[in-house]
Amino acid sequence: MKKTEISFDLIPSSAVSTTALTICLKCAFDLFIKQLKVAPRTAYSELKKHVPEQTDFAGSSTARPHFFMTEETDRCPYCNGVKRWFAEFRAIRIDAHPSFEKQRKKLWAALKKEPDRFTIWSPERTQMQIFSDWLERMKRRIGFDDEKWLLQVAVEHIKRAAPSNDWDEALRGGVRRVQLSRQVEGGWRYENAWLYVSPELYGDVIMVQHLLSRAHSHGGRTFEGRLTLQELMGRLRRIGYFEARAITTRDQYEAFEQAVSAIVASGPDAIYYAVDRGDYLKQLKTVYDKKRTK
Ligand SMILES: [Zn+2]
């Protein structure tokens, strides 16, 4: 009997990110058999239920028997076991957005029909927390020494604001420049490696750049150069950002806060995780079968 493979293709690829976590099954069995003194059969049935914690995937408390593989890894960092002991969990994160909520629900209904293979969870995060988490991830990913981060962040933000587009296809020529334009319809237009964006989107981008880099250096670095908060507000006013965002206050701190709120509100509104245990269960069985026949 062939089951239909569950596909995440319904969800815009820019809203999906995957983290792979490796488990060493030699360590895992040893823990049960040698330390907890249980029979291999009991160990196997316990391990079949095993799902790593969110914190294991986040890397904040990844511990034996879990680790992250790199290209150089060919031995378990804890027991020196070889690769045939390894199995992989994949945590698939979806940054949910109202524009594809119907498809997300459909996918979740399909995942729920395979509870052995997929464990799903949805952490309680406010939209503001989701945004802060994203900023933190971006900070870790980008190197501030190189000016390239400005472009990288701009493209990431634009993808995030409009996740229903097939960005890889749309931007397949790469982006060399993000250009403010008052003549784009629907927020953006891509032509000859230039991404033309509306005042609203352009303003969002320099706001995000400012938010990311202001702790790093004096003033925030943006496409418009290094700007103090006052200079940033002046620049946004001139490009018509506040008008586009319907922000009317003359107080710059209030305007800044309202702009942040507007950016947050335009982003993902919930986070969903699915942990795929397909490879793990298969490897676990293989290892157990070998143990039994030994
Ligand atoms: Zn090991």
mmCIF file of C-alpha atoms and ligand atoms in Angstrom:
data_model
loop_
_atom_site.group_PDB
_atom_site.id
_atom_site.type_symbol
_atom_site.label_atom_id
_atom_site.label_comp_id
_atom_site.label_asym_id
_atom_site.label_seq_id
_atom_site.Cartn_x
_atom_site.Cartn_y
_atom_site.Cartn_z
ATOM 1 C CA MET A 1 0.000 0.000 0.000
ATOM 2 C CA LYS A 2 1.516 3.281 -1.057
ATOM 3 C CA LYS A 3 0.792 6.362 0.977
ATOM 4 C CA THR A 4 0.727 9.735 -0.676
ATOM 5 C CA GLU A 5 3.768 11.716 0.305
ATOM 6 C CA ILE A 6 2.906 14.816 2.318
ATOM 7 C CA SER A 7 4.084 17.879 0.503
ATOM 8 C CA PHE A 8 4.912 21.265 1.934
ATOM 9 C CA ASP A 9 4.773 22.788 -1.550
ATOM 10 C CA LEU A 10 1.380 24.326 -0.819
ATOM 11 C CA ILE A 11 3.153 26.793 1.443
ATOM 12 C CA PRO A 12 5.215 29.629 -0.094
ATOM 13 C CA SER A 13 8.851 28.565 0.162
ATOM 14 C CA SER A 14 9.953 31.893 1.633
ATOM 15 C CA ALA A 15 7.765 31.170 4.669
ATOM 16 C CA VAL A 16 9.272 27.740 5.320
ATOM 17 C CA SER A 17 12.564 26.994 7.009
ATOM 18 C CA THR A 18 14.005 23.657 7.990
ATOM 19 C CA THR A 19 16.410 22.694 10.746
ATOM 20 C CA ALA A 20 18.006 19.266 10.733
ATOM 21 C CA LEU A 21 19.016 17.708 14.040
ATOM 22 C CA THR A 22 21.008 14.497 14.199
ATOM 23 C CA ILE A 23 20.680 11.855 16.876
ATOM 24 C CA CYS A 24 23.240 9.159 17.598
ATOM 25 C CA LEU A 25 21.311 5.933 18.128
ATOM 26 C CA LYS A 26 24.303 4.245 19.752
ATOM 27 C CA CYS A 27 24.223 6.925 22.465
ATOM 28 C CA ALA A 28 20.437 6.725 22.683
ATOM 29 C CA PHE A 29 20.380 2.929 23.177
ATOM 30 C CA ASP A 30 23.321 3.094 25.580
ATOM 31 C CA LEU A 31 21.457 5.566 27.726
ATOM 32 C CA PHE A 32 18.569 3.149 28.176
ATOM 33 C CA ILE A 33 20.408 -0.153 28.258
ATOM 34 C CA LYS A 34 23.576 0.743 30.157
ATOM 35 C CA GLN A 35 22.461 3.602 32.356
ATOM 36 C CA LEU A 36 18.791 2.882 32.961
ATOM 37 C CA LYS A 37 19.380 -0.895 32.790
ATOM 38 C CA VAL A 38 16.362 -1.706 30.669
ATOM 39 C CA ALA A 39 16.036 -4.457 28.059
ATOM 40 C CA PRO A 40 16.750 -3.551 24.405
ATOM 41 C CA ARG A 41 13.109 -4.193 23.589
ATOM 42 C CA THR A 42 11.947 -1.658 26.193
ATOM 43 C CA ALA A 43 14.571 0.799 25.015
ATOM 44 C CA TYR A 44 13.272 0.439 21.488
ATOM 45 C CA SER A 45 9.651 1.042 22.423
ATOM 46 C CA GLU A 46 10.650 4.080 24.516
ATOM 47 C CA LEU A 47 12.806 5.485 21.742
ATOM 48 C CA LYS A 48 9.994 5.080 19.227
ATOM 49 C CA LYS A 49 8.147 7.792 21.155
ATOM 50 C CA HIS A 50 11.095 10.162 21.267
ATOM 51 C CA VAL A 51 10.749 13.698 19.898
ATOM 52 C CA PRO A 52 13.508 16.282 20.498
ATOM 53 C CA GLU A 53 12.536 19.436 22.370
ATOM 54 C CA GLN A 54 12.221 22.831 20.708
ATOM 55 C CA THR A 55 15.329 23.898 22.617
ATOM 56 C CA ASP A 56 17.313 21.060 21.013
ATOM 57 C CA PHE A 57 16.468 22.391 17.568
ATOM 58 C CA ALA A 58 17.140 25.976 18.631
ATOM 59 C CA GLY A 59 20.635 24.944 19.693
ATOM 60 C CA SER A 60 20.244 26.539 23.110
ATOM 61 C CA SER A 61 20.385 23.250 25.012
ATOM 62 C CA THR A 62 21.353 20.631 22.473
ATOM 63 C CA ALA A 63 22.893 17.745 24.389
ATOM 64 C CA ARG A 64 23.700 14.042 24.088
ATOM 65 C CA PRO A 65 22.455 12.198 22.075
ATOM 66 C CA HIS A 66 21.601 15.133 19.765
ATOM 67 C CA PHE A 67 23.950 17.243 17.717
ATOM 68 C CA PHE A 68 24.148 19.258 14.512
ATOM 69 C CA MET A 69 25.929 17.686 11.569
ATOM 70 C CA THR A 70 28.461 19.675 9.605
ATOM 71 C CA GLU A 71 30.185 18.610 6.398
ATOM 72 C CA GLU A 72 33.144 17.351 8.432
ATOM 73 C CA THR A 73 31.125 15.271 10.920
ATOM 74 C CA ASP A 74 31.729 11.579 10.427
ATOM 75 C CA ARG A 75 31.773 10.477 14.069
ATOM 76 C CA CYS A 76 29.419 11.033 16.978
ATOM 77 C CA PRO A 77 30.870 13.850 19.129
ATOM 78 C CA TYR A 78 29.877 11.960 22.300
ATOM 79 C CA CYS A 79 30.732 8.291 21.709
ATOM 80 C CA ASN A 80 32.764 8.415 18.505
ATOM 81 C CA GLY A 81 30.194 6.122 16.835
ATOM 82 C CA VAL A 82 30.192 5.959 13.032
ATOM 83 C CA LYS A 83 27.593 7.358 10.651
ATOM 84 C CA ARG A 84 25.433 4.267 10.409
ATOM 85 C CA TRP A 85 24.260 5.069 13.948
ATOM 86 C CA PHE A 86 23.013 8.482 12.900
ATOM 87 C CA ALA A 87 19.418 9.444 12.211
ATOM 88 C CA GLU A 88 17.937 12.796 11.348
ATOM 89 C CA PHE A 89 14.993 14.780 12.635
ATOM 90 C CA ARG A 90 13.785 17.668 10.544
ATOM 91 C CA ALA A 91 11.929 20.560 12.169
ATOM 92 C CA ILE A 92 10.002 22.455 9.553
ATOM 93 C CA ARG A 93 8.998 25.933 10.662
ATOM 94 C CA ILE A 94 6.197 27.829 8.991
ATOM 95 C CA ASP A 95 5.873 31.566 9.440
ATOM 96 C CA ALA A 96 2.124 31.749 9.035
ATOM 97 C CA HIS A 97 0.537 34.612 7.184
ATOM 98 C CA PRO A 98 -3.143 35.275 6.445
ATOM 99 C CA SER A 99 -2.397 35.102 2.708
ATOM 100 C CA PHE A 100 -1.940 31.315 2.849
ATOM 101 C CA GLU A 101 -3.743 30.295 6.018
ATOM 102 C CA LYS A 102 -6.154 28.046 4.106
ATOM 103 C CA GLN A 103 -3.302 26.018 2.619
ATOM 104 C CA ARG A 104 -1.566 25.858 5.997
ATOM 105 C CA LYS A 105 -4.679 24.389 7.616
ATOM 106 C CA LYS A 106 -4.998 21.831 4.858
ATOM 107 C CA LEU A 107 -1.395 20.759 5.313
ATOM 108 C CA TRP A 108 -1.860 20.513 9.088
ATOM 109 C CA ALA A 109 -4.901 18.300 8.649
ATOM 110 C CA ALA A 110 -2.777 15.964 6.501
ATOM 111 C CA LEU A 111 0.052 15.930 9.064
ATOM 112 C CA LYS A 112 -2.378 15.062 11.851
ATOM 113 C CA LYS A 113 -3.277 11.887 9.999
ATOM 114 C CA GLU A 114 0.308 10.701 10.417
ATOM 115 C CA PRO A 115 0.966 11.271 14.118
ATOM 116 C CA ASP A 116 3.752 8.673 14.236
ATOM 117 C CA ARG A 117 5.801 10.424 11.641
ATOM 118 C CA PHE A 118 4.919 14.057 12.337
ATOM 119 C CA THR A 119 4.820 15.833 15.654
ATOM 120 C CA ILE A 120 3.314 19.272 15.387
ATOM 121 C CA TRP A 121 3.384 22.165 17.737
ATOM 122 C CA SER A 122 2.661 25.841 17.745
ATOM 123 C CA PRO A 123 4.521 27.951 20.306
ATOM 124 C CA GLU A 124 2.582 30.809 21.883
ATOM 125 C CA ARG A 125 4.232 33.891 20.432
ATOM 126 C CA THR A 126 2.810 37.356 19.939
ATOM 127 C CA GLN A 127 3.327 38.968 16.576
ATOM 128 C CA MET A 128 5.878 41.298 18.180
ATOM 129 C CA GLN A 129 7.817 38.349 19.609
ATOM 130 C CA ILE A 130 7.790 36.661 16.215
ATOM 131 C CA PHE A 131 9.245 39.822 14.708
ATOM 132 C CA SER A 132 11.928 40.104 17.421
ATOM 133 C CA ASP A 133 12.857 36.441 16.924
ATOM 134 C CA TRP A 134 13.271 37.120 13.241
ATOM 135 C CA LEU A 135 15.511 40.132 13.904
ATOM 136 C CA GLU A 136 17.629 37.980 16.224
ATOM 137 C CA ARG A 137 17.994 35.286 13.585
ATOM 138 C CA MET A 138 18.962 37.879 11.000
ATOM 139 C CA LYS A 139 21.560 39.363 13.363
ATOM 140 C CA ARG A 140 23.158 35.970 13.808
ATOM 141 C CA ARG A 141 23.140 35.273 10.089
ATOM 142 C CA ILE A 142 24.537 38.474 8.684
ATOM 143 C CA GLY A 143 28.021 39.855 8.964
ATOM 144 C CA PHE A 144 27.882 43.556 9.720
ATOM 145 C CA ASP A 145 31.469 44.091 8.496
ATOM 146 C CA ASP A 146 30.436 43.750 4.911
ATOM 147 C CA GLU A 147 27.972 46.187 3.295
ATOM 148 C CA LYS A 148 26.279 43.234 1.579
ATOM 149 C CA TRP A 149 24.078 42.681 4.630
ATOM 150 C CA LEU A 150 21.992 45.745 3.712
ATOM 151 C CA LEU A 151 20.851 44.132 0.496
ATOM 152 C CA GLN A 152 20.443 40.732 2.102
ATOM 153 C CA VAL A 153 18.182 42.132 4.832
ATOM 154 C CA ALA A 154 16.177 44.152 2.308
ATOM 155 C CA VAL A 155 15.412 41.081 0.216
ATOM 156 C CA GLU A 156 14.587 38.978 3.292
ATOM 157 C CA HIS A 157 12.184 41.613 4.550
ATOM 158 C CA ILE A 158 10.457 41.979 1.205
ATOM 159 C CA LYS A 159 10.006 38.199 0.942
ATOM 160 C CA ARG A 160 8.629 38.146 4.453
ATOM 161 C CA ALA A 161 6.112 40.888 3.740
ATOM 162 C CA ALA A 162 4.757 39.107 0.655
ATOM 163 C CA PRO A 163 5.184 35.369 1.224
ATOM 164 C CA SER A 164 2.705 34.277 -1.431
ATOM 165 C CA ASN A 165 5.123 34.966 -4.282
ATOM 166 C CA ASP A 166 7.469 32.412 -5.689
ATOM 167 C CA TRP A 167 10.538 34.434 -4.881
ATOM 168 C CA ASP A 168 13.233 32.029 -6.013
ATOM 169 C CA GLU A 169 11.716 32.042 -9.462
ATOM 170 C CA ALA A 170 10.916 35.768 -9.492
ATOM 171 C CA LEU A 171 14.396 36.816 -8.385
ATOM 172 C CA ARG A 172 16.376 34.123 -10.146
ATOM 173 C CA GLY A 173 18.753 36.690 -11.642
ATOM 174 C CA GLY A 174 19.757 37.888 -8.165
ATOM 175 C CA VAL A 175 19.235 41.371 -6.713
ATOM 176 C CA ARG A 176 21.960 43.953 -7.215
ATOM 177 C CA ARG A 177 20.017 46.946 -6.010
ATOM 178 C CA VAL A 178 16.818 47.878 -4.207
ATOM 179 C CA GLN A 179 15.507 51.105 -5.681
ATOM 180 C CA LEU A 180 12.789 53.398 -4.355
ATOM 181 C CA SER A 181 10.153 53.973 -6.990
ATOM 182 C CA ARG A 182 6.822 55.764 -6.924
ATOM 183 C CA GLN A 183 5.626 53.988 -10.013
ATOM 184 C CA VAL A 184 5.381 50.371 -8.886
ATOM 185 C CA GLU A 185 2.075 48.669 -8.541
ATOM 186 C CA GLY A 186 1.559 46.149 -5.761
ATOM 187 C CA GLY A 187 4.683 47.093 -3.832
ATOM 188 C CA TRP A 188 7.521 45.872 -6.022
ATOM 189 C CA ARG A 189 8.791 45.159 -9.537
ATOM 190 C CA TYR A 190 11.908 43.256 -10.609
ATOM 191 C CA GLU A 191 13.849 44.190 -13.700
ATOM 192 C CA ASN A 192 17.448 43.519 -14.741
ATOM 193 C CA ALA A 193 18.572 42.568 -11.240
ATOM 194 C CA TRP A 194 17.039 45.714 -9.756
ATOM 195 C CA LEU A 195 14.171 45.465 -7.326
ATOM 196 C CA TYR A 196 11.987 48.573 -7.531
ATOM 197 C CA VAL A 197 9.927 49.059 -4.400
ATOM 198 C CA SER A 198 7.155 51.404 -3.251
ATOM 199 C CA PRO A 199 7.815 54.140 -0.632
ATOM 200 C CA GLU A 200 6.026 51.957 1.903
ATOM 201 C CA LEU A 201 8.219 48.935 1.310
ATOM 202 C CA TYR A 202 11.385 50.995 0.971
ATOM 203 C CA GLY A 203 10.631 52.743 4.265
ATOM 204 C CA ASP A 204 10.026 49.391 5.950
ATOM 205 C CA VAL A 205 13.382 48.191 4.673
ATOM 206 C CA ILE A 206 15.367 51.116 6.057
ATOM 207 C CA MET A 207 13.451 50.859 9.338
ATOM 208 C CA VAL A 208 14.450 47.188 9.625
ATOM 209 C CA GLN A 209 18.059 47.984 8.708
ATOM 210 C CA HIS A 210 18.072 50.663 11.390
ATOM 211 C CA LEU A 211 16.573 48.338 14.003
ATOM 212 C CA LEU A 212 19.141 45.663 13.247
ATOM 213 C CA SER A 213 22.240 47.797 13.310
ATOM 214 C CA ARG A 214 21.522 50.541 15.830
ATOM 215 C CA ALA A 215 22.756 48.496 18.783
ATOM 216 C CA HIS A 216 25.845 47.636 16.818
ATOM 217 C CA SER A 217 27.077 51.095 16.022
ATOM 218 C CA HIS A 218 26.267 54.702 16.686
ATOM 219 C CA GLY A 219 23.050 55.362 14.780
ATOM 220 C CA GLY A 220 21.633 52.714 12.485
ATOM 221 C CA ARG A 221 23.089 51.804 9.120
ATOM 222 C CA THR A 222 20.699 51.850 6.167
ATOM 223 C CA PHE A 223 20.628 52.189 2.373
ATOM 224 C CA GLU A 224 20.533 55.913 3.116
ATOM 225 C CA GLY A 225 23.764 55.813 5.111
ATOM 226 C CA ARG A 226 24.312 55.923 8.845
ATOM 227 C CA LEU A 227 21.334 57.687 10.413
ATOM 228 C CA THR A 228 20.365 58.886 13.853
ATOM 229 C CA LEU A 229 16.719 58.377 14.770
ATOM 230 C CA GLN A 230 15.989 61.989 13.879
ATOM 231 C CA GLU A 231 17.667 61.660 10.486
ATOM 232 C CA LEU A 232 15.832 58.405 9.839
ATOM 233 C CA MET A 233 12.487 60.047 10.582
ATOM 234 C CA GLY A 234 13.337 62.968 8.300
ATOM 235 C CA ARG A 235 14.267 60.590 5.483
ATOM 236 C CA LEU A 236 11.069 58.577 5.908
ATOM 237 C CA ARG A 237 8.997 61.745 5.873
ATOM 238 C CA ARG A 238 10.614 62.907 2.646
ATOM 239 C CA ILE A 239 10.031 59.676 0.767
ATOM 240 C CA GLY A 240 6.334 59.741 1.715
ATOM 241 C CA TYR A 241 6.532 56.752 4.019
ATOM 242 C CA PHE A 242 4.307 58.121 6.776
ATOM 243 C CA GLU A 243 1.678 59.051 4.267
ATOM 244 C CA ALA A 244 1.773 55.559 2.744
ATOM 245 C CA ARG A 245 1.552 54.003 6.206
ATOM 246 C CA ALA A 246 -1.193 56.456 7.319
ATOM 247 C CA ILE A 247 0.926 57.664 10.247
ATOM 248 C CA THR A 248 -0.101 61.216 11.076
ATOM 249 C CA THR A 249 1.599 62.062 14.373
ATOM 250 C CA ARG A 250 4.297 64.769 14.311
ATOM 251 C CA ASP A 251 6.058 63.291 17.337
ATOM 252 C CA GLN A 252 9.057 61.349 16.047
ATOM 253 C CA TYR A 253 9.118 58.734 18.815
ATOM 254 C CA GLU A 254 5.447 58.050 18.379
ATOM 255 C CA ALA A 255 5.890 57.884 14.612
ATOM 256 C CA PHE A 256 8.760 55.444 15.065
ATOM 257 C CA GLU A 257 6.671 53.215 17.324
ATOM 258 C CA GLN A 258 3.722 53.280 14.970
ATOM 259 C CA ALA A 259 5.995 52.368 12.079
ATOM 260 C CA VAL A 260 7.387 49.400 14.013
ATOM 261 C CA SER A 261 3.832 48.283 14.845
ATOM 262 C CA ALA A 262 2.836 48.531 11.196
ATOM 263 C CA ILE A 263 5.818 46.435 10.088
ATOM 264 C CA VAL A 264 5.071 43.855 12.782
ATOM 265 C CA ALA A 265 1.407 43.709 11.761
ATOM 266 C CA SER A 266 2.298 43.103 8.108
ATOM 267 C CA GLY A 267 4.448 40.078 8.971
ATOM 268 C CA PRO A 268 3.697 36.510 10.074
ATOM 269 C CA ASP A 269 1.024 36.203 12.764
ATOM 270 C CA ALA A 270 1.803 32.736 14.095
ATOM 271 C CA ILE A 271 4.535 30.115 14.023
ATOM 272 C CA TYR A 272 3.986 26.422 13.398
ATOM 273 C CA TYR A 273 6.422 23.564 13.659
ATOM 274 C CA ALA A 274 6.247 20.081 12.257
ATOM 275 C CA VAL A 275 8.924 17.615 13.276
ATOM 276 C CA ASP A 276 9.427 14.936 10.664
ATOM 277 C CA ARG A 277 10.513 11.679 12.311
ATOM 278 C CA GLY A 278 10.442 9.625 9.099
ATOM 279 C CA ASP A 279 14.181 9.050 8.825
ATOM 280 C CA TYR A 280 14.539 8.548 12.579
ATOM 281 C CA LEU A 281 11.939 5.783 12.824
ATOM 282 C CA LYS A 282 13.426 3.973 9.855
ATOM 283 C CA GLN A 283 16.975 4.122 11.209
ATOM 284 C CA LEU A 284 15.825 3.212 14.689
ATOM 285 C CA LYS A 285 14.221 0.037 13.396
ATOM 286 C CA THR A 286 17.296 -0.904 11.370
ATOM 287 C CA VAL A 287 19.585 -0.463 14.383
ATOM 288 C CA TYR A 288 17.212 -2.385 16.661
ATOM 289 C CA ASP A 289 16.818 -5.263 14.214
ATOM 290 C CA LYS A 290 20.619 -5.602 14.058
ATOM 291 C CA LYS A 291 20.842 -5.544 17.845
ATOM 292 C CA ARG A 292 18.281 -8.325 18.131
ATOM 293 C CA THR A 293 19.949 -10.661 15.663
ATOM 294 C CA LYS A 294 23.375 -10.167 17.182
HETATM 295 ZN ZN ZN B 1 27.039 8.540 20.010
#
